[in-house]
């Protein structure tokens, strides 16, 4: 069993940056691919970024490529999402997720979800 707790959300101006963190509990964290999803009001939840269990493989949504970077520290049971520069359309609740592989993340076959952290971007 893995529990996920996100942090790092907040209000930022367009062009600014934020780093989200997702702390996992459970000894099996390092065996899971981890990812970030987001959901804006009135929209469906969408994949943002994913990283393999080793950190050797990553995937990004086209809308964030070149602006967001996902990373993980298995020693700290934590996955990060560095976001910059932020745009108003990046505003959403961001969710951390765990799955058995990056392909499972991109196909929304998720084993664990966090509770989400709000990101607000002012124009």
Coordinates of N, CA, C and O in Angstrom, one line a residue:
X1 N 0.8 -1.2 0.0 CA 0.0 0.0 0.0 C 0.9 1.2 0.0 O 1.9 1.3 0.7
X2 N 0.5 2.2 -0.8 CA 1.3 3.5 -0.9 C 0.3 4.6 -0.7 O -0.8 4.7 -1.3
X3 N 0.7 5.5 0.2 CA -0.1 6.8 0.4 C 0.7 7.9 -0.1 O 1.9 8.0 0.1
X4 N 0.0 8.9 -0.8 CA 0.7 10.0 -1.5 C 0.2 11.3 -0.9 O -1.1 11.5 -0.8
X5 N 1.1 12.2 -0.6 CA 0.7 13.5 -0.1 C 1.5 14.6 -0.8 O 2.7 14.7 -0.8
X6 N 0.7 15.5 -1.5 CA 1.3 16.5 -2.3 C 1.5 17.8 -1.5 O 0.7 18.0 -0.6
X7 N 2.4 18.6 -1.9 CA 2.6 19.9 -1.3 C 3.3 20.8 -2.4 O 3.8 20.3 -3.4
X8 N 3.3 22.1 -2.1 CA 4.0 23.0 -2.9 C 3.2 23.9 -3.8 O 3.7 24.8 -4.5
X9 N 1.9 23.6 -3.8 CA 1.0 24.5 -4.7 C 0.9 25.9 -4.1 O 1.3 26.2 -3.0
X10 N 0.3 26.7 -4.9 CA 0.1 28.1 -4.4 C -0.3 29.0 -5.5 O -0.6 28.6 -6.6
X11 N -0.2 30.3 -5.2 CA -0.5 31.4 -6.2 C 0.8 31.9 -6.8 O 1.7 32.3 -6.0
X12 N 0.9 32.0 -8.1 CA 2.1 32.6 -8.7 C 1.7 33.4 -9.9 O 0.7 33.1 -10.6
X13 N 2.5 34.4 -10.3 CA 2.2 35.1 -11.5 C 2.7 34.4 -12.7 O 3.6 33.5 -12.6
X14 N 2.0 34.6 -13.8 CA 2.4 34.0 -15.1 C 3.9 34.3 -15.3 O 4.4 35.5 -15.1
X15 N 4.6 33.3 -15.8 CA 6.1 33.5 -16.0 C 6.9 33.0 -14.8 O 8.1 32.9 -14.9
X16 N 6.2 32.8 -13.6 CA 6.9 32.4 -12.4 C 7.1 30.9 -12.4 O 6.8 30.2 -13.4
X17 N 7.5 30.4 -11.2 CA 7.8 29.0 -11.1 C 7.3 28.5 -9.8 O 7.1 29.2 -8.8
X18 N 7.0 27.2 -9.7 CA 6.7 26.4 -8.5 C 7.3 25.1 -8.6 O 7.5 24.5 -9.7
X19 N 7.6 24.5 -7.5 CA 8.0 23.1 -7.4 C 7.0 22.3 -6.5 O 6.9 22.6 -5.3
X20 N 6.4 21.4 -7.1 CA 5.5 20.5 -6.4 C 6.3 19.3 -5.9 O 7.2 18.8 -6.5
X21 N 5.9 18.8 -4.7 CA 6.5 17.6 -4.1 C 5.4 16.6 -3.8 O 4.2 17.0 -3.4
X22 N 5.7 15.4 -3.9 CA 4.8 14.3 -3.5 C 5.5 13.3 -2.6 O 6.4 12.6 -3.1
X23 N 5.2 13.2 -1.4 CA 5.8 12.3 -0.4 C 5.0 11.1 -0.3 O 3.8 11.1 -0.1
X24 N 5.7 9.9 -0.5 CA 5.0 8.7 -0.5 C 5.3 7.9 0.8 O 6.5 8.0 1.3
X25 N 4.4 7.2 1.3 CA 4.6 6.3 2.4 C 4.5 4.9 1.9 O 3.7 4.7 1.0
X26 N 5.2 4.0 2.5 CA 5.1 2.6 2.0 C 6.5 2.2 1.4 O 7.1 3.0 0.7
X27 N 6.9 1.0 1.7 CA 8.2 0.6 1.2 C 8.3 0.3 -0.2 O 9.4 0.1 -0.8
X28 N 7.1 0.2 -0.9 CA 7.2 -0.2 -2.4 C 7.3 1.0 -3.3 O 7.2 0.9 -4.5
X29 N 7.5 2.2 -2.7 CA 7.5 3.4 -3.6 C 8.5 3.3 -4.7 O 8.2 3.6 -5.9
X30 N 9.7 2.8 -4.5 CA 10.7 2.8 -5.5 C 10.4 1.8 -6.6 O 11.1 1.7 -7.6
X31 N 9.4 1.0 -6.5 CA 9.0 0.0 -7.5 C 8.0 0.6 -8.5 O 7.6 -0.1 -9.5
X32 N 7.4 1.7 -8.1 CA 6.3 2.3 -8.9 C 6.8 3.4 -9.8 O 7.7 4.2 -9.4
X33 N 6.3 3.5 -11.0 CA 6.4 4.7 -11.8 C 5.5 5.7 -11.1 O 4.4 5.4 -10.6
X34 N 5.9 7.0 -11.2 CA 5.1 8.1 -10.6 C 4.8 9.1 -11.6 O 5.6 9.4 -12.5
X35 N 3.7 9.8 -11.3 CA 3.4 10.8 -12.3 C 2.6 12.0 -11.7 O 2.2 11.9 -10.5
X36 N 2.4 13.0 -12.5 CA 1.5 14.1 -12.1 C 0.4 14.3 -13.1 O 0.6 14.2 -14.3
X37 N -0.8 14.5 -12.6 CA -1.9 14.8 -13.4 C -2.5 16.2 -12.9 O -2.1 16.6 -11.8
X38 N -3.4 16.7 -13.7 CA -4.0 18.0 -13.3 C -5.4 18.0 -13.8 O -5.8 17.4 -14.8
X39 N -6.3 18.8 -13.0 CA -7.7 18.9 -13.4 C -8.1 20.4 -13.1 O -8.0 20.8 -12.0
X40 N -8.5 21.1 -14.2 CA -9.0 22.4 -14.1 C -10.5 22.4 -14.0 O -11.1 21.4 -14.4
X41 N -11.1 23.4 -13.4 CA -12.6 23.4 -13.3 C -13.3 23.2 -14.6 O -12.9 23.8 -15.6
X42 N -14.2 22.3 -14.6 CA -15.0 22.0 -15.8 C -14.3 21.1 -16.8 O -14.8 20.9 -17.9
X43 N -13.1 20.7 -16.5 CA -12.3 19.9 -17.5 C -12.0 18.5 -16.9 O -12.0 18.3 -15.6
X44 N -11.6 17.6 -17.7 CA -11.3 16.2 -17.3 C -9.8 16.3 -16.7 O -9.0 17.1 -17.1
X45 N -9.5 15.3 -15.9 CA -8.2 15.1 -15.4 C -7.3 14.7 -16.5 O -7.6 13.8 -17.3
X46 N -6.1 15.3 -16.6 CA -5.2 15.0 -17.7 C -3.8 14.7 -17.2 O -3.3 15.2 -16.2
X47 N -3.1 13.9 -18.0 CA -1.7 13.5 -17.7 C -0.8 14.7 -17.9 O -1.0 15.4 -18.9
X48 N 0.1 14.9 -17.0 CA 1.1 16.0 -17.2 C 2.5 15.5 -17.4 O 3.2 15.8 -18.3
X49 N 2.9 14.6 -16.5 CA 4.3 14.1 -16.6 C 4.4 12.8 -15.8 O 3.7 12.5 -14.9
X50 N 5.3 11.9 -16.3 CA 5.6 10.6 -15.6 C 7.0 10.3 -15.6 O 7.8 10.7 -16.4
X51 N 7.4 9.4 -14.6 CA 8.8 9.0 -14.5 C 8.8 7.6 -14.0 O 8.0 7.1 -13.2
X52 N 9.8 6.8 -14.6 CA 9.9 5.4 -14.3 C 10.4 5.2 -12.9 O 10.9 6.1 -12.3
X53 N 10.4 4.0 -12.4 CA 10.8 3.7 -11.1 C 12.2 4.1 -10.8 O 12.6 4.5 -9.7
X54 N 13.1 4.0 -11.8 CA 14.5 4.3 -11.7 C 14.8 5.7 -12.0 O 15.9 6.2 -11.7
X55 N 13.9 6.4 -12.6 CA 14.1 7.8 -13.0 C 14.8 7.9 -14.4 O 15.0 9.0 -14.9
X56 N 15.0 6.7 -15.0 CA 15.7 6.7 -16.3 C 14.8 7.1 -17.5 O 15.3 7.3 -18.6
X57 N 13.5 7.0 -17.3 CA 12.6 7.3 -18.4 C 11.5 8.3 -17.9 O 11.0 8.2 -16.8
X58 N 11.3 9.3 -18.7 CA 10.3 10.3 -18.4 C 9.3 10.5 -19.6 O 9.7 10.2 -20.7
X59 N 8.2 11.0 -19.3 CA 7.2 11.4 -20.4 C 6.5 12.6 -20.0 O 6.2 12.9 -18.8
X60 N 6.1 13.4 -21.0 CA 5.5 14.7 -20.7 C 4.3 14.9 -21.7 O 4.4 14.5 -22.8
X61 N 3.3 15.6 -21.2 CA 2.3 16.1 -22.1 C 2.9 17.2 -23.0 O 3.8 17.9 -22.6
X62 N 2.4 17.3 -24.2 CA 2.9 18.2 -25.2 C 2.8 19.7 -24.6 O 3.6 20.5 -24.9
X63 N 1.7 19.9 -23.9 CA 1.5 21.3 -23.4 C 2.5 21.7 -22.3 O 2.6 22.9 -22.1
X64 N 3.3 20.8 -21.8 CA 4.3 21.2 -20.7 C 5.7 20.9 -21.1 O 6.6 21.2 -20.4
X65 N 5.9 20.3 -22.2 CA 7.3 19.9 -22.6 C 8.1 21.2 -22.7 O 7.7 22.2 -23.3
X66 N 9.3 21.1 -22.2 CA 10.3 22.2 -22.2 C 10.0 23.2 -21.1 O 10.9 24.1 -20.9
X67 N 8.9 23.0 -20.4 CA 8.6 24.0 -19.2 C 8.6 23.2 -17.9 O 9.0 23.8 -16.9
X68 N 8.2 22.0 -17.9 CA 8.1 21.2 -16.6 C 9.1 20.1 -16.6 O 9.4 19.6 -17.7
X69 N 9.6 19.8 -15.4 CA 10.6 18.7 -15.3 C 10.1 17.9 -14.1 O 10.0 18.4 -13.0
X70 N 10.0 16.6 -14.3 CA 9.7 15.6 -13.3 C 11.0 14.9 -12.8 O 11.8 14.6 -13.7
X71 N 11.1 14.7 -11.5 CA 12.2 14.0 -11.0 C 11.8 13.2 -9.7 O 10.7 13.4 -9.2
X72 N 12.7 12.4 -9.3 CA 12.3 11.6 -8.1 C 13.6 11.3 -7.3 O 14.7 11.2 -7.8
X73 N 13.4 11.2 -6.0 CA 14.4 10.8 -5.0 C 13.9 9.6 -4.3 O 13.1 9.7 -3.3
X74 N 14.3 8.4 -4.7 CA 13.8 7.2 -4.0 C 14.3 7.1 -2.6 O 13.6 6.4 -1.8
X75 N 15.4 7.7 -2.3 CA 15.8 7.6 -0.9 C 14.9 8.4 0.0 O 14.9 8.2 1.2
X76 N 14.3 9.4 -0.5 CA 13.3 10.3 0.2 C 11.9 9.9 0.0 O 11.0 10.6 0.4
X77 N 11.6 8.9 -0.9 CA 10.3 8.5 -1.2 C 9.5 9.8 -1.8 O 8.3 9.9 -1.4
X78 N 10.1 10.5 -2.6 CA 9.5 11.8 -3.0 C 9.7 12.0 -4.5 O 10.7 11.6 -5.1
X79 N 8.6 12.4 -5.2 CA 8.7 12.8 -6.6 C 8.4 14.3 -6.7 O 7.6 14.8 -5.9
X80 N 9.0 15.0 -7.6 CA 8.9 16.4 -7.8 C 8.4 16.8 -9.1 O 8.6 16.0 -10.1
X81 N 7.8 18.0 -9.2 CA 7.5 18.5 -10.5 C 7.9 20.0 -10.5 O 7.3 20.8 -9.8
X82 N 9.0 20.3 -11.2 CA 9.4 21.7 -11.3 C 8.7 22.3 -12.5 O 8.7 21.8 -13.6
X83 N 8.0 23.5 -12.3 CA 7.2 24.1 -13.3 C 7.7 25.5 -13.5 O 7.6 26.4 -12.6
X84 N 8.2 25.8 -14.7 CA 8.5 27.2 -15.1 C 8.8 27.2 -16.6 O 9.5 26.3 -17.1
X85 N 8.4 28.3 -17.3 CA 7.5 29.3 -16.8 C 6.1 28.9 -16.8 O 5.6 28.1 -17.7
X86 N 5.4 29.3 -15.8 CA 4.0 29.0 -15.7 C 3.1 29.9 -16.5 O 3.4 31.1 -16.7
X87 N 2.0 29.3 -17.0 CA 1.1 30.1 -17.8 C -0.3 30.0 -17.1 O -0.6 29.1 -16.4
X88 N -1.2 31.0 -17.4 CA -2.5 30.9 -16.8 C -3.2 29.6 -17.0 O -3.9 29.1 -16.2
X89 N -3.0 29.0 -18.2 CA -3.7 27.8 -18.5 C -3.2 26.6 -17.7 O -3.7 25.5 -17.8
X90 N -2.1 26.8 -17.0 CA -1.6 25.7 -16.1 C -2.3 25.6 -14.8 O -2.1 24.7 -14.0
X91 N -3.1 26.6 -14.5 CA -3.9 26.6 -13.2 C -4.8 25.4 -13.1 O -5.6 25.1 -14.1
X92 N -4.7 24.7 -12.0 CA -5.5 23.4 -11.9 C -5.1 22.9 -10.5 O -4.2 23.3 -9.8
X93 N -5.9 21.8 -10.1 CA -5.5 21.0 -9.0 C -4.5 19.9 -9.6 O -4.9 19.3 -10.5
X94 N -3.4 19.8 -9.0 CA -2.4 18.8 -9.4 C -2.4 17.6 -8.5 O -2.3 17.8 -7.3
X95 N -2.4 16.5 -9.1 CA -2.5 15.2 -8.4 C -1.2 14.4 -8.7 O -0.8 14.2 -9.8
X96 N -0.7 13.8 -7.6 CA 0.3 12.8 -7.7 C -0.3 11.4 -7.9 O -1.4 11.2 -7.4
X97 N 0.4 10.6 -8.7 CA -0.2 9.3 -9.0 C 0.9 8.2 -9.1 O 2.1 8.5 -9.5
X98 N 0.6 7.0 -8.7 CA 1.5 5.9 -8.8 C 0.9 4.8 -9.7 O -0.3 4.5 -9.6
X99 N 1.7 4.1 -10.5 CA 1.3 3.0 -11.3 C 2.5 2.1 -11.6 O 3.6 2.4 -11.3
X100 N 2.2 0.9 -12.1 CA 3.3 -0.1 -12.3 C 4.2 0.2 -13.4 O 5.2 -0.4 -13.6
X101 N 3.9 1.2 -14.2 CA 4.8 1.6 -15.3 C 4.4 2.9 -15.9 O 3.3 3.4 -15.7
X102 N 5.3 3.6 -16.6 CA 5.0 4.9 -17.2 C 3.9 4.7 -18.2 O 3.0 5.6 -18.3
X103 N 3.8 3.6 -19.0 CA 2.7 3.4 -19.9 C 1.4 3.4 -19.2 O 0.4 3.8 -19.8
X104 N 1.4 2.8 -18.0 CA 0.1 2.7 -17.3 C -0.3 4.1 -16.9 O -1.5 4.4 -16.8
X105 N 0.7 5.0 -16.5 CA 0.3 6.3 -16.2 C -0.3 7.0 -17.4 O -1.4 7.7 -17.2
X106 N 0.3 6.9 -18.5 CA -0.3 7.6 -19.7 C -1.6 7.1 -20.2 O -2.3 7.7 -20.9
X107 N -1.9 5.8 -19.8 CA -3.2 5.3 -20.1 C -4.1 5.3 -19.0 O -5.2 4.7 -19.0
X108 N -3.8 6.1 -17.9 CA -4.6 6.3 -16.8 C -5.0 5.1 -16.0 O -6.0 5.0 -15.4
X109 N -4.1 4.1 -16.0 CA -4.3 2.9 -15.2 C -3.5 3.1 -13.9 O -2.4 2.6 -13.7
X110 N -4.2 3.8 -13.0 CA -3.5 4.3 -11.8 C -3.8 3.4 -10.6 O -5.0 3.1 -10.4
X111 N -2.8 3.1 -9.8 CA -3.0 2.4 -8.6 C -3.2 3.2 -7.4 O -4.0 2.9 -6.5
X112 N -2.6 4.4 -7.4 CA -2.7 5.3 -6.2 C -2.8 6.7 -6.6 O -2.1 7.1 -7.5
X113 N -3.6 7.4 -5.9 CA -3.8 8.9 -6.1 C -3.5 9.6 -4.8 O -3.8 9.1 -3.8
X114 N -2.9 10.8 -5.0 CA -2.9 11.7 -3.9 C -4.2 12.6 -3.8 O -5.1 12.4 -4.6
X115 N -4.2 13.5 -2.8 CA -5.4 14.3 -2.6 C -5.4 15.6 -3.5 O -6.5 16.2 -3.7
X116 N -4.3 15.9 -4.0 CA -4.2 17.1 -4.9 C -3.7 18.4 -4.2 O -3.8 18.5 -2.9
X117 N -3.1 19.2 -4.9 CA -2.6 20.5 -4.4 C -3.0 21.6 -5.5 O -2.8 21.3 -6.7
X118 N -3.5 22.7 -5.1 CA -4.0 23.7 -6.0 C -2.8 24.6 -6.5 O -2.0 25.1 -5.7
X119 N -2.8 24.8 -7.8 CA -1.9 25.8 -8.4 C -2.7 26.8 -9.1 O -3.6 26.5 -9.9
X120 N -2.5 28.1 -8.7 CA -3.2 29.2 -9.3 C -2.2 30.1 -10.0 O -1.2 30.5 -9.4
X121 N -2.5 30.5 -11.2 CA -1.6 31.3 -12.0 C -2.3 32.6 -12.4 O -3.3 32.5 -13.1
X122 N -1.8 33.7 -12.0 CA -2.4 35.0 -12.3 C -1.8 35.6 -13.5 O -0.6 35.5 -13.7
X123 N -2.6 36.2 -14.4 CA -2.1 36.8 -15.6 C -1.7 38.2 -15.4 O -1.9 38.9 -14.4

